mmCIF file of C-alpha atoms in Angstrom:
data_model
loop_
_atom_site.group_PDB
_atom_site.id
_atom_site.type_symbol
_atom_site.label_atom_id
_atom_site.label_comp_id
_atom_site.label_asym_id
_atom_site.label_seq_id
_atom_site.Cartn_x
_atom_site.Cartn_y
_atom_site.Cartn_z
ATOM 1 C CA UNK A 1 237.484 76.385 107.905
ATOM 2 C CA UNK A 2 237.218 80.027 108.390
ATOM 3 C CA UNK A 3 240.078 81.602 110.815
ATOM 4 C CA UNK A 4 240.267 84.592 112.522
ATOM 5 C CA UNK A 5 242.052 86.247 115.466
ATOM 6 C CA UNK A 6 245.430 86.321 116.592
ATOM 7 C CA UNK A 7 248.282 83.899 115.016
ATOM 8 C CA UNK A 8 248.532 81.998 117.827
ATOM 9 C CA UNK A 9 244.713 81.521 117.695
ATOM 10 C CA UNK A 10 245.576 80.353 113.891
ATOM 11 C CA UNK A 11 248.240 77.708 115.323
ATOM 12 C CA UNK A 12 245.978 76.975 117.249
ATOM 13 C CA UNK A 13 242.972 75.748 114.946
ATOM 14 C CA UNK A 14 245.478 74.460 112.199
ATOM 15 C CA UNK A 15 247.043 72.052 115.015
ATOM 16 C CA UNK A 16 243.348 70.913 116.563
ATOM 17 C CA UNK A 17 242.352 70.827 112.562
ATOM 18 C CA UNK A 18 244.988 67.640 112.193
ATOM 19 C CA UNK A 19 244.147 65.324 115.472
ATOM 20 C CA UNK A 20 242.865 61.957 113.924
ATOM 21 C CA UNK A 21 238.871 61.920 114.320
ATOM 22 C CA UNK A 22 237.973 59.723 117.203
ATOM 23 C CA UNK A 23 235.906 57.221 115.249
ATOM 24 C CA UNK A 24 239.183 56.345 112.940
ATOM 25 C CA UNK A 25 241.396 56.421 116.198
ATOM 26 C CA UNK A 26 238.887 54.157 117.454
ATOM 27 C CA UNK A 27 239.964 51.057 114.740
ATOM 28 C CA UNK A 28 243.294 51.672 115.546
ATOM 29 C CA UNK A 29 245.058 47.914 116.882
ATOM 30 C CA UNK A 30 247.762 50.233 118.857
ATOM 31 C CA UNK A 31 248.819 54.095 119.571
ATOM 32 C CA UNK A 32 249.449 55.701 116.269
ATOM 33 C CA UNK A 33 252.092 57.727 118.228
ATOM 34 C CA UNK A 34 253.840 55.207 119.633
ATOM 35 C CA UNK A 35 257.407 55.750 118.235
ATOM 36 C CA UNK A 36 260.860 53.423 119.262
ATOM 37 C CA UNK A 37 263.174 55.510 120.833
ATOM 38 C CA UNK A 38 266.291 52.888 119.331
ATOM 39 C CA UNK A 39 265.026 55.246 116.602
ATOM 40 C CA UNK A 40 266.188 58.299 117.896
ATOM 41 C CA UNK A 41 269.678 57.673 118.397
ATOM 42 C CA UNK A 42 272.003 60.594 117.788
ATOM 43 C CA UNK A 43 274.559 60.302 115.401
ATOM 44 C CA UNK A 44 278.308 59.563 116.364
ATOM 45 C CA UNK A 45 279.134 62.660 114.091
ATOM 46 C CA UNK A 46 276.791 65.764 113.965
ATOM 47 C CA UNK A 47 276.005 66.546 110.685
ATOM 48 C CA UNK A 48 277.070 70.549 110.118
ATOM 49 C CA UNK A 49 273.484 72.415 109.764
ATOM 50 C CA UNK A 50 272.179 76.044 110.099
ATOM 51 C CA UNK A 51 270.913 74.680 113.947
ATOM 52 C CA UNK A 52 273.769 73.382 114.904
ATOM 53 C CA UNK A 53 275.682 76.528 113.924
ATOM 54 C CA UNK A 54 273.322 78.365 115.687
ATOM 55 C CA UNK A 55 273.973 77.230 118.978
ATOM 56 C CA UNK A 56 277.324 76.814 118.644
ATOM 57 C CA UNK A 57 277.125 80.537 118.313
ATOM 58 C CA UNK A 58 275.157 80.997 121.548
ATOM 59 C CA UNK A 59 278.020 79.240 123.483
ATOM 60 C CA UNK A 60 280.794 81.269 122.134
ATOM 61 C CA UNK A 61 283.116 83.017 124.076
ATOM 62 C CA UNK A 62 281.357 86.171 123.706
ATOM 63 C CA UNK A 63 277.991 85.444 125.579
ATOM 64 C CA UNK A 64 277.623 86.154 129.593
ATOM 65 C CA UNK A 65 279.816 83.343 131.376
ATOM 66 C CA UNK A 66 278.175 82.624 134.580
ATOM 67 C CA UNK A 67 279.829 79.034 135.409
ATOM 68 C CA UNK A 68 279.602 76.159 133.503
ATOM 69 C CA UNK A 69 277.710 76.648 130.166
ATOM 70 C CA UNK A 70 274.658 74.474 130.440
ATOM 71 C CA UNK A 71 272.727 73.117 127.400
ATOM 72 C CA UNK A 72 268.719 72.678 128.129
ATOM 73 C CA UNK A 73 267.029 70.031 125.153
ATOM 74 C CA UNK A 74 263.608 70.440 125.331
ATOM 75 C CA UNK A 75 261.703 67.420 123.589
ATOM 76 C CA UNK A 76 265.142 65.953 123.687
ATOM 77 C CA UNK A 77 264.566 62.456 122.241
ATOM 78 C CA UNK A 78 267.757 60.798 122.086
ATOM 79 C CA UNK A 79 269.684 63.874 121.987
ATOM 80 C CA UNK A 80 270.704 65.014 118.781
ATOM 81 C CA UNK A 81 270.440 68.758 119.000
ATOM 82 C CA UNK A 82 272.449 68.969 122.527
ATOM 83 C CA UNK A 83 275.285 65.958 121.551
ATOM 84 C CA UNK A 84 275.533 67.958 118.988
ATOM 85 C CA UNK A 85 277.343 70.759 120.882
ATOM 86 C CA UNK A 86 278.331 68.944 124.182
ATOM 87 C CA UNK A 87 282.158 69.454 123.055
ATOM 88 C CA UNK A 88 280.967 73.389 123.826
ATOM 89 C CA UNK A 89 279.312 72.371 127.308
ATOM 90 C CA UNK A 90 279.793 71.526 130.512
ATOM 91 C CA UNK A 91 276.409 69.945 131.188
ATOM 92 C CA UNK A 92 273.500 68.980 129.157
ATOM 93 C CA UNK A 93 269.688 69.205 130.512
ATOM 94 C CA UNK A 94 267.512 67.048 128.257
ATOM 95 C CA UNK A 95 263.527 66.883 128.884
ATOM 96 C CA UNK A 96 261.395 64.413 126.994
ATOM 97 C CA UNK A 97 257.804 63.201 128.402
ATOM 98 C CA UNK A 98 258.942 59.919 126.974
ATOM 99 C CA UNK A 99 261.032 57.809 129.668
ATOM 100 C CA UNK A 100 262.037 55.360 126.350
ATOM 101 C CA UNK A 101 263.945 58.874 125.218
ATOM 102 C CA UNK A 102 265.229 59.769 128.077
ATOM 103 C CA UNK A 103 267.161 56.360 128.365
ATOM 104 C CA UNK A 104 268.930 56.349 124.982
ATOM 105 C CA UNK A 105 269.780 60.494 125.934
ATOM 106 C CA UNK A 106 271.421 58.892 129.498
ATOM 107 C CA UNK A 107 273.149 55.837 127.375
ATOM 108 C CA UNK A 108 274.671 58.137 124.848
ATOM 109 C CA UNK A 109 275.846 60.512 127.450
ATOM 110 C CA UNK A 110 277.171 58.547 129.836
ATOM 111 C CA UNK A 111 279.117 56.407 126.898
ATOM 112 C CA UNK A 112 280.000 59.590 125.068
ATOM 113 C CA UNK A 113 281.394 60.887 128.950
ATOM 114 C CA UNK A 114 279.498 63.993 128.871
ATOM 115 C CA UNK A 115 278.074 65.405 132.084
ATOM 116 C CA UNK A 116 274.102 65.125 131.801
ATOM 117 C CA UNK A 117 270.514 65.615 133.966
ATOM 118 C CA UNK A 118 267.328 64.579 132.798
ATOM 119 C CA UNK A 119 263.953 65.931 133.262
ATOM 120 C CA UNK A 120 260.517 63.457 132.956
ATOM 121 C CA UNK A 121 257.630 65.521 131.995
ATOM 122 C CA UNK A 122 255.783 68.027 129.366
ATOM 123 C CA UNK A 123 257.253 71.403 128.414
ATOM 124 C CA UNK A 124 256.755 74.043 129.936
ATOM 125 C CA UNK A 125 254.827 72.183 132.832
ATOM 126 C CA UNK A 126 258.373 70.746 134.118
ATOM 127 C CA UNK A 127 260.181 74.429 133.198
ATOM 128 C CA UNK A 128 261.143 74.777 137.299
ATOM 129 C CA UNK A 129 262.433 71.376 137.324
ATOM 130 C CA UNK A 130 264.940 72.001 134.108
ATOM 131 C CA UNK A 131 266.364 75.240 135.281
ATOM 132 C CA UNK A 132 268.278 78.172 133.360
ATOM 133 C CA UNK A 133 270.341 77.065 131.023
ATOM 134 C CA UNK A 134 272.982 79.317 128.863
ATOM 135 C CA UNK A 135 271.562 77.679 125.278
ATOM 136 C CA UNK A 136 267.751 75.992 124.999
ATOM 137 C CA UNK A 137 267.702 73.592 121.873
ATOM 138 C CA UNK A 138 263.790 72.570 120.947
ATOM 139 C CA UNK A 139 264.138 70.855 117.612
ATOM 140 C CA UNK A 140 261.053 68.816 116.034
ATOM 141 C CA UNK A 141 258.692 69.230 118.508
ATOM 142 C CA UNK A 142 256.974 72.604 118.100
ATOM 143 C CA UNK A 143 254.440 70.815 115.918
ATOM 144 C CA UNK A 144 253.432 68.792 118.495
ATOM 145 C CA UNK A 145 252.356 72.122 120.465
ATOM 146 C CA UNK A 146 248.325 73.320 120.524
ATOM 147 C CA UNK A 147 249.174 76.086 123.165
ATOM 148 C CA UNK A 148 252.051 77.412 121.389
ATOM 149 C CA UNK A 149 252.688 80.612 123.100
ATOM 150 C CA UNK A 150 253.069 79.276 126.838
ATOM 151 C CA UNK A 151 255.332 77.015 125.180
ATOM 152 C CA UNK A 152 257.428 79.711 123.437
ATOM 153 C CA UNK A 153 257.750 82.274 126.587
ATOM 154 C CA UNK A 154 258.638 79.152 128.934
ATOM 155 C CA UNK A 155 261.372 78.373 126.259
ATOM 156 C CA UNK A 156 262.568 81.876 125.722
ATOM 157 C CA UNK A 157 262.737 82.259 129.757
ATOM 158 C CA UNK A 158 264.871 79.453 130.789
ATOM 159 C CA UNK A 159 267.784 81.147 128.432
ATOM 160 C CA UNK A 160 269.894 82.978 129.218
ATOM 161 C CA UNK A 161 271.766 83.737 125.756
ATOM 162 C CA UNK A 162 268.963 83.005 123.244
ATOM 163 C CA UNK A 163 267.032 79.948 121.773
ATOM 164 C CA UNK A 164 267.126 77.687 118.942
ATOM 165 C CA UNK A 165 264.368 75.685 117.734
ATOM 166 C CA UNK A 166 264.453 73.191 114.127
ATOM 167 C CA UNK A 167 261.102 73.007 112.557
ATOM 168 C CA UNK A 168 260.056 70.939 108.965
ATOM 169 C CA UNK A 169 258.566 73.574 106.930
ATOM 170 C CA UNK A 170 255.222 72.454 107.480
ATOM 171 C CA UNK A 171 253.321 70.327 109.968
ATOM 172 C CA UNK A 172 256.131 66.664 109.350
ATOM 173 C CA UNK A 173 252.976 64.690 109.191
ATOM 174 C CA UNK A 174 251.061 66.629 105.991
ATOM 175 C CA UNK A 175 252.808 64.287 103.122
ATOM 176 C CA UNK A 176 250.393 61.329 104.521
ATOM 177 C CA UNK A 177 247.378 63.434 103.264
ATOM 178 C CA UNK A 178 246.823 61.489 100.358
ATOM 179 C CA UNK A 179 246.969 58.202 101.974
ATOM 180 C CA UNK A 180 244.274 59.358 104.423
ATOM 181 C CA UNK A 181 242.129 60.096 101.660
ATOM 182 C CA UNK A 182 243.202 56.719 100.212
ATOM 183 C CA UNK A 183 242.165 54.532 103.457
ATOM 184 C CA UNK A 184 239.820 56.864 105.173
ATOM 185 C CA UNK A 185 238.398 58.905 102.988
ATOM 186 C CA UNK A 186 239.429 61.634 104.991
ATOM 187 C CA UNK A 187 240.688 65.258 103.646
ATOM 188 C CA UNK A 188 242.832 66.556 106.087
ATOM 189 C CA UNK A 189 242.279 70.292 106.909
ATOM 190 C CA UNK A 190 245.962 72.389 105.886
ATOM 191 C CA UNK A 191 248.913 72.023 108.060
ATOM 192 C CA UNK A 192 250.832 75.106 110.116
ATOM 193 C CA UNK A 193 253.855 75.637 108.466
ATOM 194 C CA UNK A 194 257.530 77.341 110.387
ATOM 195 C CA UNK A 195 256.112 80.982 108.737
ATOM 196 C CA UNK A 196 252.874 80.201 111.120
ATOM 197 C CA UNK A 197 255.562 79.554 114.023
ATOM 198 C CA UNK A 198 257.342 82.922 113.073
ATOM 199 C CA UNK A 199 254.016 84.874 113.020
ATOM 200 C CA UNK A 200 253.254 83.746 116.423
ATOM 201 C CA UNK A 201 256.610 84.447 117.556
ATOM 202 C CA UNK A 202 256.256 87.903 115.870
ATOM 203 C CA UNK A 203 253.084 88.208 117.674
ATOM 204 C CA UNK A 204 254.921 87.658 121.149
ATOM 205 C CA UNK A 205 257.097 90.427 119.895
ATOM 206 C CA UNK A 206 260.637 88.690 119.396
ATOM 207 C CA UNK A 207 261.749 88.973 115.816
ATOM 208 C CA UNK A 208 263.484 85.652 115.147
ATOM 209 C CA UNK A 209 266.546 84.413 112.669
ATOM 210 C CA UNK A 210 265.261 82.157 109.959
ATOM 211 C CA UNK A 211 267.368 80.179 107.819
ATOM 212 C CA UNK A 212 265.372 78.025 105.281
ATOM 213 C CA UNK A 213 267.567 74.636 104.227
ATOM 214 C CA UNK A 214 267.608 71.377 103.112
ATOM 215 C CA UNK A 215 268.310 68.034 104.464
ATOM 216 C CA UNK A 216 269.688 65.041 102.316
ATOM 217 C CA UNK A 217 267.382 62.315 101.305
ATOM 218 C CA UNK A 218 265.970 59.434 103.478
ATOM 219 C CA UNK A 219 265.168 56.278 102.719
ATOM 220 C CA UNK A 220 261.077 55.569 102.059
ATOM 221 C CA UNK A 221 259.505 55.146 105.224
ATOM 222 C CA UNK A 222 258.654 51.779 106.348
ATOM 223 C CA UNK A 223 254.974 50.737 105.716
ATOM 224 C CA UNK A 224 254.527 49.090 108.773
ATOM 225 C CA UNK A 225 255.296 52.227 110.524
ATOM 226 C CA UNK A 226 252.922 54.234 108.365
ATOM 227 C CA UNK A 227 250.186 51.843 108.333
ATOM 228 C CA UNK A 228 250.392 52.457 112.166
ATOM 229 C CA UNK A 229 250.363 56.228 111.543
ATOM 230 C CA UNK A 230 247.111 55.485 109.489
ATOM 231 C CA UNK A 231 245.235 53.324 112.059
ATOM 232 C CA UNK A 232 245.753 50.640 110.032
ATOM 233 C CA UNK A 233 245.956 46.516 111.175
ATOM 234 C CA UNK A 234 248.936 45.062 109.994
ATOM 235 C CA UNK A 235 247.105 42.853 107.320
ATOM 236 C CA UNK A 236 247.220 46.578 105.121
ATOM 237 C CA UNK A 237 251.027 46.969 104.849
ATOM 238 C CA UNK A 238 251.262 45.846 101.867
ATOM 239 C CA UNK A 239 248.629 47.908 100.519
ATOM 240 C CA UNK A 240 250.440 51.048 102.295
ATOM 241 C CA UNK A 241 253.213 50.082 100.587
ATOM 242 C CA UNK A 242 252.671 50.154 97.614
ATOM 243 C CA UNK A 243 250.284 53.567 97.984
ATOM 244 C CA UNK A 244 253.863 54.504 99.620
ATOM 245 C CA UNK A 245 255.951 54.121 95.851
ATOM 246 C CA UNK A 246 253.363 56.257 94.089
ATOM 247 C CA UNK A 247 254.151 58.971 96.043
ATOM 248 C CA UNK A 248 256.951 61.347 94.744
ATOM 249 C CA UNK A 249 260.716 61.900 96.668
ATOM 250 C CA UNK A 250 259.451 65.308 98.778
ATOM 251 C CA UNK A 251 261.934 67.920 99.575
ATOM 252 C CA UNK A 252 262.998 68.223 103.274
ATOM 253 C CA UNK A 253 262.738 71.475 103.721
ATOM 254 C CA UNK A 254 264.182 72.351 107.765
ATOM 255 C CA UNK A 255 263.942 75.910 109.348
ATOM 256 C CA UNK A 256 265.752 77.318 111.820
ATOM 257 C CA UNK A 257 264.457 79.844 114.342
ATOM 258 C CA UNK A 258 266.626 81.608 116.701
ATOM 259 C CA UNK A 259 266.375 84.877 119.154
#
């Protein structure tokens, strides 16, 4: 594929380049997106990472107090980038077009005692409903992002200190390449990576922090989830699974991005 233009016309084409071809999503027996939020559960201890620091930084003492600091989670899930720092909050906004999410974000809250709203919808078309907050999290979901500067300025507007998004260092889906050449035949096109992100940010002419690190192992993921990922029927696990122990441990590269 030959690119050209601006970077956020690159992020563009690399993120249309990786949407499953409509005659494989076709065969699918369910949603190869479909994902359990009991999944997405955040941890009764935040691990201590280069994102967490970086918001914890943002609600220091130092910024502009107008109030109560607020804590806006875009693509919240179950909340792990806000419960992270509700201890250094008064309220925590989380927004997640997945109701599923939003429940386990309102369970944990409300059993955790920490003040909460929640917002229904896709960022940035439900920006007005989730308000200003002092810190905007966005962790693991730029990726899912074709427009990605609407989605940045709509981010970078609702703060009012600064923002911090988590990325994987390229598109989190890219390791299954092989296995859709395996089962499909199909050579996926390359993935964005965070430095395609940063150019785009660049682009939009904000300069961002990036801290390059590494998360600790996890377990091999489950072949019944992958075989879903693959638009495969469930009478293929096994065969995903054991394509799944040929392939080697990958590093887990995370980036930060904050301005």
């Amino acid at each position: 594929m030959t690119r050209t233009g601006t970077a956020a016309d690159r992020w563009r084409e690399l993120q249309e380049a990786r949407g499953i071809p409509p005659e494989i999503l076709a065969t699918a027996p369910e949603s190869p997106w479909r994902h359990d939020p009991k999944h997405f559960a955040a941890p009764a201890e935040p691990p201590d990472t280069p994102s967490r620091d970086a918001a914890l930084a943002l609600l220091g003492e130092d910024g502009p107090r107008r109030g109560p600091l607020t804590v806006l989670d875009v693509g919240c899930g179950g909340g792990t980038a806000s419960l992270a720092v509700a201890d250094h909050a008064e309220l925590l906004v989380g927004v997640d077009h997945n109701p599923g999410m939003l429940e386990v974000f309102a369970a944990d809250c409300t059993a955790r005692g920490v003040a909460f709203r929640t917002v229904l919808g896709e960022w940035p078309a439900v920006f007005d409903q989730a308000g200003i907050a002092d810190a905007v999290l966005c962790h693991h979901v730029g990726y899912n992002t074709v427009e990605f500067p609407p989605f940045l300025v709509a981010l970078t507007v609702a703060a009012r200190r600064g923002v911090v998004m988590e990325l994987t260092a390229q598109h989190p889906m890219a390791w299954l390449d092989p296995l859709w050449v395996r089962f499909h035949g199909l050579h996926r096109e390359q993935p964005a990576t965070a430095d395609d992100a940063v150019a785009v940010l660049q682009e939009m002419g904000i300069q961002p922090t990036v801290v390059r690190w590494e998360r600790p192992p996890r377990l091999p993921e489950d072949p019944e989830w992958v075989a879903r990922r693959l638009c495969l029927p469930l009478d293929r696990v096994r065969e995903v699974g054991e394509a799944l122990a040929e392939i080697p441990p990958r590093p887990r590269v995370t980036v930060t991005l904050s301005w």
